[in-house]
Amino acid sequence: MMNRIARRTLLAAALALPALTALAAPLTLGFSQVGAESEWRTANSASIKAAAKEAGVTLKFADAQQKQENQVKAIRSYIAQKVDVIAFSPVVESGWDTVLKEAKAAGIPVILTDRAVKVADESLYVTFIGSDFVEEGRKAARWLLERAAKTPSAALNIVELQGTVGSAPALDRKRGFEEVIKANPKLQIIRSQSGEFTRAKGKEVMEAFLKQRDKKIDVLYAHNDDMAIGAIQAIEEAGLKPGVDIVIISIDGVRGAFEAMKAGKLNVTVECNPLLGPQLMALAKEVVAKKAVEKRITVNEGVFPAEVAAKELPNRKY
Ligand code: GZL
């Protein structure tokens, strides 16, 4: 006959079991990625996949090929599969309220990585982890201000290759750059168009810029290295020297940029760290365990001028 103490111990163990099994079972994270448009994105996806394996997180990963409707579909499929947590890098800032309300109604927490969203109700996501794109734009402009101060000239005509239209990095990098170059009226953006963060489109738009001969182009400001590398090809095919006839400033700090700087074809790259995987997995575990987390977590990043490229290249992790 089981005594009272044994019965109570058995009951306590039975009651604790669900919580213990929940902690023991591997966490399932549904991730919707923008696409595979750039070296940065490739490194970002690799970091997330490797970190999930390392952290024992079951990762469901979908590539949206830069289409918002594919990201909405992926998030809805994760809700239907009842994952523990959803994370995504939103291709554009707007249009997320409905699907994020569905995730909230399903009781699934959402983490934003890399890019931010504009939503009416900020409680629709738990936290954002990524870069400060406005500051990246300011850093690019500060480098140019310093260089312009040393080179006496009447005006410096800038052409700008913007990232994906409506994306947080494109909007913010433009805003930060324009805010700082206002300090020197000689610096004028004469043409600005989206190169969609890709090498191919960056080359195509730069070709079009070069064909318009009404104003000389002195500087290219590219919102990412891939578009800058595409533009370098266009500049060379036009018989000009990239990095010399046209000063080139870009953002990301991918390996291709360091190689271009070493070859004297790119003048500076502002780092934007894609290696968010480990922090994302740690954050996912804290969010699922209902621990309090910061609403916005940004990463520290540097500026790499061509002078340091050769020395830095071996240390680069992406
Ligand atoms: C920035 C990221 C941008 C990169 C591009 O965090 O969203 O998207 O700058 C990438 O290279 O395509």
CSV table of C-alpha atoms and ligand atoms in Angstrom, one decimal:
chain,number,residue,atom,x,y,z
A,1,MET,CA,0.0,0.0,0.0
A,2,MET,CA,1.7,3.3,-1.0
A,3,ASN,CA,2.1,5.7,1.9
A,4,ARG,CA,1.1,9.3,1.9
A,5,ILE,CA,4.6,10.7,1.3
A,6,ALA,CA,5.2,8.4,-1.7
A,7,ARG,CA,1.9,9.4,-3.2
A,8,ARG,CA,2.7,13.2,-2.8
A,9,THR,CA,6.2,12.7,-4.3
A,10,LEU,CA,4.7,10.9,-7.3
A,11,LEU,CA,2.0,13.7,-7.7
A,12,ALA,CA,4.7,16.4,-7.5
A,13,ALA,CA,6.8,14.6,-10.2
A,14,ALA,CA,3.8,14.2,-12.5
A,15,LEU,CA,2.9,17.9,-12.2
A,16,ALA,CA,6.6,19.0,-12.9
A,17,LEU,CA,6.9,16.7,-15.9
A,18,PRO,CA,5.4,19.0,-18.6
A,19,ALA,CA,7.7,21.9,-17.6
A,20,LEU,CA,10.7,19.7,-17.5
A,21,THR,CA,10.0,18.1,-20.9
A,22,ALA,CA,9.4,21.6,-22.4
A,23,LEU,CA,12.8,22.7,-21.2
A,24,ALA,CA,14.5,19.5,-22.3
A,25,ALA,CA,12.9,19.4,-25.8
A,26,PRO,CA,15.0,21.2,-28.4
A,27,LEU,CA,13.5,24.6,-29.2
A,28,THR,CA,12.1,25.0,-32.8
A,29,LEU,CA,12.8,28.3,-34.5
A,30,GLY,CA,11.1,29.3,-37.8
A,31,PHE,CA,13.4,31.7,-39.7
A,32,SER,CA,12.4,33.7,-42.8
A,33,GLN,CA,15.4,35.1,-44.7
A,34,VAL,CA,15.3,38.0,-47.2
A,35,GLY,CA,17.0,36.0,-50.0
A,36,ALA,CA,20.6,35.4,-51.3
A,37,GLU,CA,21.2,38.7,-53.0
A,38,SER,CA,24.7,39.5,-51.6
A,39,GLU,CA,27.8,38.3,-50.0
A,40,TRP,CA,26.5,39.8,-46.8
A,41,ARG,CA,23.3,37.8,-46.9
A,42,THR,CA,25.2,34.6,-47.7
A,43,ALA,CA,27.4,35.1,-44.6
A,44,ASN,CA,24.3,36.0,-42.5
A,45,SER,CA,22.5,32.8,-43.5
A,46,ALA,CA,25.6,30.7,-42.8
A,47,SER,CA,25.9,32.2,-39.4
A,48,ILE,CA,22.3,31.5,-38.5
A,49,LYS,CA,22.4,27.8,-39.7
A,50,ALA,CA,25.8,27.1,-38.0
A,51,ALA,CA,24.7,28.8,-34.7
A,52,ALA,CA,21.4,26.8,-34.7
A,53,LYS,CA,23.3,23.5,-35.0
A,54,GLU,CA,25.8,24.6,-32.3
A,55,ALA,CA,22.9,25.6,-29.9
A,56,GLY,CA,20.9,22.5,-30.5
A,57,VAL,CA,18.0,24.6,-31.9
A,58,THR,CA,15.8,22.9,-34.5
A,59,LEU,CA,15.9,25.5,-37.4
A,60,LYS,CA,13.2,25.8,-40.1
A,61,PHE,CA,14.7,28.1,-42.7
A,62,ALA,CA,13.0,29.7,-45.8
A,63,ASP,CA,14.6,32.0,-48.4
A,64,ALA,CA,12.1,34.6,-49.7
A,65,GLN,CA,14.0,35.6,-52.8
A,66,GLN,CA,13.6,39.2,-51.8
A,67,LYS,CA,9.8,39.0,-52.0
A,68,GLN,CA,7.6,40.1,-49.0
A,69,GLU,CA,4.8,37.8,-50.0
A,70,ASN,CA,7.1,34.8,-49.6
A,71,GLN,CA,8.1,36.0,-46.1
A,72,VAL,CA,4.5,36.3,-45.1
A,73,LYS,CA,3.8,32.8,-46.4
A,74,ALA,CA,6.8,31.4,-44.5
A,75,ILE,CA,5.7,33.1,-41.2
A,76,ARG,CA,2.2,31.7,-41.7
A,77,SER,CA,3.6,28.2,-42.2
A,78,TYR,CA,5.6,28.5,-39.0
A,79,ILE,CA,2.4,29.6,-37.1
A,80,ALA,CA,0.6,26.5,-38.5
A,81,GLN,CA,3.5,24.3,-37.5
A,82,LYS,CA,3.3,25.8,-34.0
A,83,VAL,CA,7.1,26.6,-33.7
A,84,ASP,CA,8.3,27.9,-30.4
A,85,VAL,CA,9.6,31.2,-31.8
A,86,ILE,CA,9.7,33.0,-35.2
A,87,ALA,CA,12.6,35.2,-36.4
A,88,PHE,CA,13.0,37.1,-39.7
A,89,SER,CA,14.9,39.8,-41.6
A,90,PRO,CA,12.0,41.9,-43.1
A,91,VAL,CA,12.8,42.7,-46.8
A,92,VAL,CA,11.0,46.0,-46.4
A,93,GLU,CA,9.9,48.1,-43.4
A,94,SER,CA,6.1,48.2,-44.0
A,95,GLY,CA,3.2,45.6,-44.5
A,96,TRP,CA,3.8,43.3,-41.5
A,97,ASP,CA,1.0,44.3,-39.1
A,98,THR,CA,-1.5,41.6,-40.2
A,99,VAL,CA,0.8,38.6,-40.1
A,100,LEU,CA,2.5,39.7,-36.9
A,101,LYS,CA,-1.0,40.0,-35.3
A,102,GLU,CA,-1.6,36.3,-36.4
A,103,ALA,CA,1.7,35.2,-34.7
A,104,LYS,CA,0.7,37.1,-31.5
A,105,ALA,CA,-2.8,35.6,-31.5
A,106,ALA,CA,-1.1,32.2,-31.8
A,107,GLY,CA,1.1,33.0,-28.8
A,108,ILE,CA,4.3,32.7,-30.8
A,109,PRO,CA,7.0,35.4,-30.0
A,110,VAL,CA,8.7,37.1,-33.0
A,111,ILE,CA,12.3,38.4,-33.1
A,112,LEU,CA,13.5,40.8,-35.8
A,113,THR,CA,17.0,40.4,-37.1
A,114,ASP,CA,19.1,42.6,-39.3
A,115,ARG,CA,16.3,44.8,-40.6
A,116,ALA,CA,13.5,46.6,-38.7
A,117,VAL,CA,9.8,47.1,-39.4
A,118,LYS,CA,7.4,50.0,-39.0
A,119,VAL,CA,4.3,48.7,-37.2
A,120,ALA,CA,1.5,50.5,-35.3
A,121,ASP,CA,1.9,48.2,-32.3
A,122,GLU,CA,5.5,47.6,-31.2
A,123,SER,CA,4.4,44.8,-29.0
A,124,LEU,CA,4.0,42.7,-32.2
A,125,TYR,CA,7.7,41.8,-31.9
A,126,VAL,CA,9.7,41.1,-28.8
A,127,THR,CA,13.1,42.5,-29.9
A,128,PHE,CA,15.3,43.6,-32.8
A,129,ILE,CA,18.9,42.6,-33.1
A,130,GLY,CA,21.1,44.2,-35.9
A,131,SER,CA,23.0,47.3,-37.0
A,132,ASP,CA,22.4,51.0,-36.7
A,133,PHE,CA,22.0,51.8,-40.5
A,134,VAL,CA,21.7,55.5,-39.9
A,135,GLU,CA,25.0,55.6,-38.2
A,136,GLU,CA,26.5,53.5,-41.0
A,137,GLY,CA,25.4,56.2,-43.4
A,138,ARG,CA,26.9,58.9,-41.2
A,139,LYS,CA,30.2,57.1,-41.0
A,140,ALA,CA,30.4,56.9,-44.8
A,141,ALA,CA,29.7,60.6,-45.1
A,142,ARG,CA,32.2,61.5,-42.3
A,143,TRP,CA,34.9,59.7,-44.3
A,144,LEU,CA,34.0,61.7,-47.4
A,145,LEU,CA,33.9,65.0,-45.5
A,146,GLU,CA,37.4,64.4,-44.2
A,147,ARG,CA,38.7,63.5,-47.7
A,148,ALA,CA,36.9,66.5,-49.3
A,149,ALA,CA,38.5,68.9,-46.8
A,150,LYS,CA,41.9,67.8,-48.1
A,151,THR,CA,41.1,68.0,-51.8
A,152,PRO,CA,40.4,71.6,-52.9
A,153,SER,CA,37.6,71.5,-55.6
A,154,ALA,CA,34.6,73.6,-56.7
A,155,ALA,CA,32.1,70.8,-56.2
A,156,LEU,CA,32.1,67.0,-55.7
A,157,ASN,CA,29.3,65.3,-57.6
A,158,ILE,CA,28.0,62.2,-55.9
A,159,VAL,CA,26.0,59.4,-57.4
A,160,GLU,CA,24.2,57.0,-55.1
A,161,LEU,CA,23.3,53.3,-55.5
A,162,GLN,CA,20.5,52.8,-53.0
A,163,GLY,CA,19.6,49.3,-51.6
A,164,THR,CA,16.2,47.7,-51.9
A,165,VAL,CA,13.4,50.3,-52.2
A,166,GLY,CA,11.6,50.6,-48.9
A,167,SER,CA,14.1,48.5,-46.9
A,168,ALA,CA,15.4,49.8,-43.5
A,169,PRO,CA,19.1,49.8,-44.6
A,170,ALA,CA,18.3,51.7,-47.8
A,171,LEU,CA,16.1,54.3,-46.1
A,172,ASP,CA,18.4,54.8,-43.1
A,173,ARG,CA,21.8,54.7,-44.9
A,174,LYS,CA,20.5,57.4,-47.2
A,175,ARG,CA,19.2,59.5,-44.3
A,176,GLY,CA,22.5,59.2,-42.3
A,177,PHE,CA,24.7,60.1,-45.3
A,178,GLU,CA,22.6,63.1,-46.3
A,179,GLU,CA,22.4,64.4,-42.7
A,180,VAL,CA,26.3,64.6,-42.5
A,181,ILE,CA,27.2,65.8,-46.0
A,182,LYS,CA,25.0,68.9,-45.4
A,183,ALA,CA,28.1,70.3,-43.6
A,184,ASN,CA,29.9,70.8,-46.9
A,185,PRO,CA,27.7,72.4,-49.7
A,186,LYS,CA,30.3,71.3,-52.3
A,187,LEU,CA,29.1,67.7,-51.8
A,188,GLN,CA,26.0,67.2,-54.0
A,189,ILE,CA,24.1,64.0,-54.7
A,190,ILE,CA,23.3,64.4,-58.5
A,191,ARG,CA,21.8,61.0,-59.2
A,192,SER,CA,20.3,58.3,-56.9
A,193,GLN,CA,18.7,55.0,-57.8
A,194,SER,CA,18.2,51.5,-56.4
A,195,GLY,CA,20.6,48.8,-57.4
A,196,GLU,CA,18.6,46.3,-55.2
A,197,PHE,CA,21.8,45.3,-53.2
A,198,THR,CA,23.0,43.1,-56.1
A,199,ARG,CA,26.2,43.2,-58.2
A,200,ALA,CA,24.2,42.9,-61.5
A,201,LYS,CA,21.8,45.7,-60.8
A,202,GLY,CA,24.5,47.9,-59.3
A,203,LYS,CA,26.5,47.5,-62.6
A,204,GLU,CA,23.5,48.2,-64.7
A,205,VAL,CA,22.5,51.4,-62.9
A,206,MET,CA,26.1,52.7,-62.8
A,207,GLU,CA,26.3,52.2,-66.6
A,208,ALA,CA,23.2,54.4,-66.9
A,209,PHE,CA,24.7,57.0,-64.6
A,210,LEU,CA,28.0,57.1,-66.6
A,211,LYS,CA,26.0,57.5,-69.9
A,212,GLN,CA,24.5,60.8,-68.6
A,213,ARG,CA,27.4,63.1,-69.5
A,214,ASP,CA,25.9,66.4,-68.4
A,215,LYS,CA,27.8,66.3,-65.0
A,216,LYS,CA,31.1,64.7,-64.1
A,217,ILE,CA,30.9,62.0,-61.5
A,218,ASP,CA,33.5,62.4,-58.7
A,219,VAL,CA,32.1,60.0,-56.0
A,220,LEU,CA,30.0,56.8,-55.8
A,221,TYR,CA,28.2,56.1,-52.5
A,222,ALA,CA,26.9,52.5,-52.7
A,223,HIS,CA,24.6,51.2,-49.9
A,224,ASN,CA,26.4,47.8,-50.1
A,225,ASP,CA,29.7,46.3,-51.3
A,226,ASP,CA,28.0,44.1,-53.9
A,227,MET,CA,26.5,47.0,-55.8
A,228,ALA,CA,29.9,48.8,-55.5
A,229,ILE,CA,31.7,45.8,-57.0
A,230,GLY,CA,29.2,45.7,-59.9
A,231,ALA,CA,29.7,49.5,-60.4
A,232,ILE,CA,33.5,49.0,-60.4
A,233,GLN,CA,33.1,46.8,-63.5
A,234,ALA,CA,30.9,49.4,-65.2
A,235,ILE,CA,33.5,52.2,-64.4
A,236,GLU,CA,36.3,50.1,-65.9
A,237,GLU,CA,34.3,49.2,-69.0
A,238,ALA,CA,33.8,53.0,-69.4
A,239,GLY,CA,37.6,53.4,-69.5
A,240,LEU,CA,37.8,55.1,-66.1
A,241,LYS,CA,39.8,54.1,-63.0
A,242,PRO,CA,37.6,53.1,-60.1
A,243,GLY,CA,39.0,54.4,-56.8
A,244,VAL,CA,40.9,57.1,-58.6
A,245,ASP,CA,38.8,58.9,-61.3
A,246,ILE,CA,35.7,58.0,-59.2
A,247,VAL,CA,36.1,57.7,-55.4
A,248,ILE,CA,34.0,54.8,-54.1
A,249,ILE,CA,32.4,54.5,-50.7
A,250,SER,CA,30.4,51.4,-49.7
A,251,ILE,CA,29.0,49.5,-46.7
A,252,ASP,CA,29.1,45.9,-45.4
A,253,GLY,CA,32.8,45.0,-45.2
A,254,VAL,CA,32.6,41.7,-47.1
A,255,ARG,CA,35.7,39.9,-48.4
A,256,GLY,CA,35.1,41.2,-52.0
A,257,ALA,CA,35.3,44.8,-50.7
A,258,PHE,CA,38.7,44.1,-49.0
A,259,GLU,CA,40.0,42.5,-52.2
A,260,ALA,CA,38.8,45.5,-54.3
A,261,MET,CA,40.4,48.0,-51.8
A,262,LYS,CA,43.7,46.0,-52.0
A,263,ALA,CA,43.5,46.3,-55.8
A,264,GLY,CA,43.0,50.1,-55.4
A,265,LYS,CA,39.5,50.1,-56.9
A,266,LEU,CA,37.5,50.9,-53.7
A,267,ASN,CA,38.3,53.6,-51.2
A,268,VAL,CA,36.5,52.6,-48.0
A,269,THR,CA,33.9,50.2,-46.6
A,270,VAL,CA,31.8,50.7,-43.5
A,271,GLU,CA,31.4,47.4,-41.6
A,272,CYS,CA,27.9,45.9,-41.2
A,273,ASN,CA,28.2,42.7,-39.2
A,274,PRO,CA,26.2,39.7,-40.6
A,275,LEU,CA,27.4,37.2,-38.0
A,276,LEU,CA,24.2,37.5,-35.9
A,277,GLY,CA,23.6,33.7,-35.5
A,278,PRO,CA,25.0,33.0,-32.0
A,279,GLN,CA,23.3,36.1,-30.5
A,280,LEU,CA,20.0,35.2,-32.2
A,281,MET,CA,20.0,31.6,-30.8
A,282,ALA,CA,20.8,32.9,-27.3
A,283,LEU,CA,18.0,35.5,-27.6
A,284,ALA,CA,15.5,32.9,-28.9
A,285,LYS,CA,16.1,30.7,-25.8
A,286,GLU,CA,15.7,33.7,-23.5
A,287,VAL,CA,12.5,34.8,-25.3
A,288,VAL,CA,11.0,31.3,-25.2
A,289,ALA,CA,11.9,31.1,-21.5
A,290,LYS,CA,10.0,34.4,-21.1
A,291,LYS,CA,13.0,36.2,-19.8
A,292,ALA,CA,13.1,40.0,-20.1
A,293,VAL,CA,15.2,41.2,-23.1
A,294,GLU,CA,16.1,44.6,-24.5
A,295,LYS,CA,13.8,45.9,-27.2
A,296,ARG,CA,16.7,46.9,-29.5
A,297,ILE,CA,20.1,45.3,-29.5
A,298,THR,CA,22.7,46.8,-31.9
A,299,VAL,CA,26.2,45.6,-32.7
A,300,ASN,CA,29.4,47.6,-32.8
A,301,GLU,CA,31.0,48.1,-36.2
A,302,GLY,CA,34.1,49.7,-37.7
A,303,VAL,CA,35.2,51.6,-40.8
A,304,PHE,CA,37.9,50.2,-43.1
A,305,PRO,CA,39.7,52.5,-45.5
A,306,ALA,CA,41.8,51.0,-48.3
A,307,GLU,CA,45.0,51.8,-46.4
A,308,VAL,CA,44.3,49.0,-43.9
A,309,ALA,CA,42.7,46.5,-46.4
A,310,ALA,CA,45.8,44.3,-47.0
A,311,LYS,CA,46.5,44.0,-43.3
A,312,GLU,CA,42.8,43.4,-42.3
A,313,LEU,CA,41.9,40.9,-45.1
A,314,PRO,CA,43.3,37.8,-43.4
A,315,ASN,CA,41.3,38.6,-40.2
A,316,ARG,CA,38.0,38.9,-42.0
A,317,LYS,CA,35.4,36.3,-41.0
A,318,TYR,CA,32.9,36.9,-43.9
B,1,GZL,C1,22.1,45.1,-43.9
B,1,GZL,C2,21.5,44.1,-44.8
B,1,GZL,C3,21.8,44.5,-46.2
B,1,GZL,C4,23.2,44.4,-46.6
B,1,GZL,C5,23.2,44.0,-48.0
B,1,GZL,O1,22.0,44.7,-42.5
B,1,GZL,O2,20.1,44.1,-44.6
B,1,GZL,O3,21.1,43.5,-47.1
B,1,GZL,O4,23.9,45.7,-46.4
B,1,GZL,C6,22.1,42.9,-47.9
B,1,GZL,O5,24.4,43.5,-48.5
B,1,GZL,O6,21.7,42.5,-49.1
